[in-house]
């Protein structure tokens, strides 16, 4: 048992709020400049992938990056552990 | 040259109309010629907060549709000489407001010698909110120190930076100011509420005002007298400071620290 935990104050709710907002605001600002079609593209890709592999919705990540003047569409799919079911 | 200021927030109920009314009164008390426009078509409320609800004959949409002149629709404030209100229409027709119509009204006000036009935005990010911000030179973003309000206002900042005339023309964009309302210094001190600096840091905005939580805000709306006119109230003083800052003065923030308790008060827990 962590005896020190008895004396440690839990973080204040305001600091929890601040941390949560910092993350969500950064994430939403990051998505702001990206084209409108990305969420739809992500959804449709997920549908196609799920016809073959039963992946979790959060397993498909799409990022639009910039590299030396050209844009890179990066797609990453985390496949489930072991053999694909289905 | 008229300056158009939108009062916006994204989230409802954070104090946009209270703020619009108080800023308009405050600027007018500085001798400026001010018009304040309610953009919440279908849900008119600025007239109540300004205390002129029984004098509304024509509204914003009537002017746009040519049913009356701009002069006929402007309601002159009974307290401050240079202050006028343009009420929202109670129509349910969402398309009553058009960009050209709004531009026409704003140009008409500028031609009539108004120095400040305050646009009281509706909540949300629909057409009314879009048109309230579209022609703005500056924006006062009203935020409560609370997660949903902060997040929604960041969404509004995104729209101000992309869906406004100034953003589209690329001439510096809309100047944004943060105005915190319902601020409770004691709850901030207790770690239960986001502080001014927290919100400022998250949103990356200049603070134009911090209005403390105050029962005077409700009393003011009950009476139809903008709270800034209640000189004994901390909320009024905070709004007066905000108006001075909008006019370019440097005024230190007040009411952001918990009042210090005296020795006896601490001893006896008073």
mmCIF file with all atom_site columns, C-alpha atoms in Angstrom, chain A residues 38-82:
data_model
loop_
_atom_site.group_PDB
_atom_site.id
_atom_site.type_symbol
_atom_site.label_atom_id
_atom_site.label_alt_id
_atom_site.label_comp_id
_atom_site.label_asym_id
_atom_site.label_entity_id
_atom_site.label_seq_id
_atom_site.pdbx_PDB_ins_code
_atom_site.Cartn_x
_atom_site.Cartn_y
_atom_site.Cartn_z
_atom_site.occupancy
_atom_site.B_iso_or_equiv
_atom_site.pdbx_formal_charge
_atom_site.auth_seq_id
_atom_site.auth_comp_id
_atom_site.auth_asym_id
_atom_site.auth_atom_id
_atom_site.pdbx_PDB_model_num
ATOM 1  C CA . UNK A 1 38 ? -10.897 13.577  -43.597 1.00 0.00 ? 38 UNK A CA 1
ATOM 2  C CA . UNK A 1 39 ? -13.546 12.390  -41.104 1.00 0.00 ? 39 UNK A CA 1
ATOM 3  C CA . UNK A 1 40 ? -15.638 10.912  -43.934 1.00 0.00 ? 40 UNK A CA 1
ATOM 4  C CA . UNK A 1 41 ? -12.579 9.311   -45.519 1.00 0.00 ? 41 UNK A CA 1
ATOM 5  C CA . UNK A 1 42 ? -11.699 7.821   -42.167 1.00 0.00 ? 42 UNK A CA 1
ATOM 6  C CA . UNK A 1 43 ? -15.210 6.429   -41.713 1.00 0.00 ? 43 UNK A CA 1
ATOM 7  C CA . UNK A 1 44 ? -15.366 4.901   -45.166 1.00 0.00 ? 44 UNK A CA 1
ATOM 8  C CA . UNK A 1 45 ? -11.910 3.372   -44.878 1.00 0.00 ? 45 UNK A CA 1
ATOM 9  C CA . UNK A 1 46 ? -12.915 1.910   -41.542 1.00 0.00 ? 46 UNK A CA 1
ATOM 10 C CA . UNK A 1 47 ? -15.972 0.321   -43.168 1.00 0.00 ? 47 UNK A CA 1
ATOM 11 C CA . UNK A 1 48 ? -13.887 -1.274  -45.894 1.00 0.00 ? 48 UNK A CA 1
ATOM 12 C CA . UNK A 1 49 ? -11.258 -2.533  -43.471 1.00 0.00 ? 49 UNK A CA 1
ATOM 13 C CA . UNK A 1 50 ? -13.915 -3.983  -41.223 1.00 0.00 ? 50 UNK A CA 1
ATOM 14 C CA . UNK A 1 51 ? -15.207 -6.131  -44.089 1.00 0.00 ? 51 UNK A CA 1
ATOM 15 C CA . UNK A 1 52 ? -11.944 -8.081  -43.768 1.00 0.00 ? 52 UNK A CA 1
ATOM 16 C CA . UNK A 1 53 ? -10.632 -7.491  -40.280 1.00 0.00 ? 53 UNK A CA 1
ATOM 17 C CA . UNK A 1 54 ? -12.575 -6.731  -37.145 1.00 0.00 ? 54 UNK A CA 1
ATOM 18 C CA . UNK A 1 55 ? -10.736 -3.663  -35.986 1.00 0.00 ? 55 UNK A CA 1
ATOM 19 C CA . UNK A 1 56 ? -11.731 -1.160  -33.365 1.00 0.00 ? 56 UNK A CA 1
ATOM 20 C CA . UNK A 1 57 ? -12.929 2.254   -34.647 1.00 0.00 ? 57 UNK A CA 1
ATOM 21 C CA . UNK A 1 58 ? -10.033 3.900   -32.834 1.00 0.00 ? 58 UNK A CA 1
ATOM 22 C CA . UNK A 1 59 ? -7.564  1.638   -34.638 1.00 0.00 ? 59 UNK A CA 1
ATOM 23 C CA . UNK A 1 60 ? -7.634  3.729   -37.803 1.00 0.00 ? 60 UNK A CA 1
ATOM 24 C CA . UNK A 1 61 ? -5.569  6.890   -37.628 1.00 0.00 ? 61 UNK A CA 1
ATOM 25 C CA . UNK A 1 62 ? -5.407  9.366   -40.461 1.00 0.00 ? 62 UNK A CA 1
ATOM 26 C CA . UNK A 1 63 ? -2.991  12.232  -40.428 1.00 0.00 ? 63 UNK A CA 1
ATOM 27 C CA . UNK A 1 64 ? -2.289  14.866  -42.977 1.00 0.00 ? 64 UNK A CA 1
ATOM 28 C CA . UNK A 1 65 ? 1.254   16.072  -42.712 1.00 0.00 ? 65 UNK A CA 1
ATOM 29 C CA . UNK A 1 66 ? 3.387   18.504  -44.610 1.00 0.00 ? 66 UNK A CA 1
ATOM 30 C CA . UNK A 1 67 ? 6.801   17.500  -45.843 1.00 0.00 ? 67 UNK A CA 1
ATOM 31 C CA . UNK A 1 68 ? 9.063   19.591  -48.084 1.00 0.00 ? 68 UNK A CA 1
ATOM 32 C CA . UNK A 1 69 ? 6.229   21.416  -49.756 1.00 0.00 ? 69 UNK A CA 1
ATOM 33 C CA . UNK A 1 70 ? 4.026   18.413  -50.437 1.00 0.00 ? 70 UNK A CA 1
ATOM 34 C CA . UNK A 1 71 ? 1.278   16.955  -48.308 1.00 0.00 ? 71 UNK A CA 1
ATOM 35 C CA . UNK A 1 72 ? 1.479   13.416  -46.991 1.00 0.00 ? 72 UNK A CA 1
ATOM 36 C CA . UNK A 1 73 ? -1.637  11.468  -46.131 1.00 0.00 ? 73 UNK A CA 1
ATOM 37 C CA . UNK A 1 74 ? -0.610  9.006   -43.491 1.00 0.00 ? 74 UNK A CA 1
ATOM 38 C CA . UNK A 1 75 ? -2.867  6.082   -42.696 1.00 0.00 ? 75 UNK A CA 1
ATOM 39 C CA . UNK A 1 76 ? -2.201  3.714   -39.878 1.00 0.00 ? 76 UNK A CA 1
ATOM 40 C CA . UNK A 1 77 ? -4.344  0.704   -38.940 1.00 0.00 ? 77 UNK A CA 1
ATOM 41 C CA . UNK A 1 78 ? -3.613  -1.205  -35.780 1.00 0.00 ? 78 UNK A CA 1
ATOM 42 C CA . UNK A 1 79 ? -4.669  -4.811  -36.388 1.00 0.00 ? 79 UNK A CA 1
ATOM 43 C CA . UNK A 1 80 ? -6.028  -6.823  -33.482 1.00 0.00 ? 80 UNK A CA 1
ATOM 44 C CA . UNK A 1 81 ? -3.712  -9.219  -31.682 1.00 0.00 ? 81 UNK A CA 1
ATOM 45 C CA . UNK A 1 82 ? -3.431  -12.706 -33.071 1.00 0.00 ? 82 UNK A CA 1
#
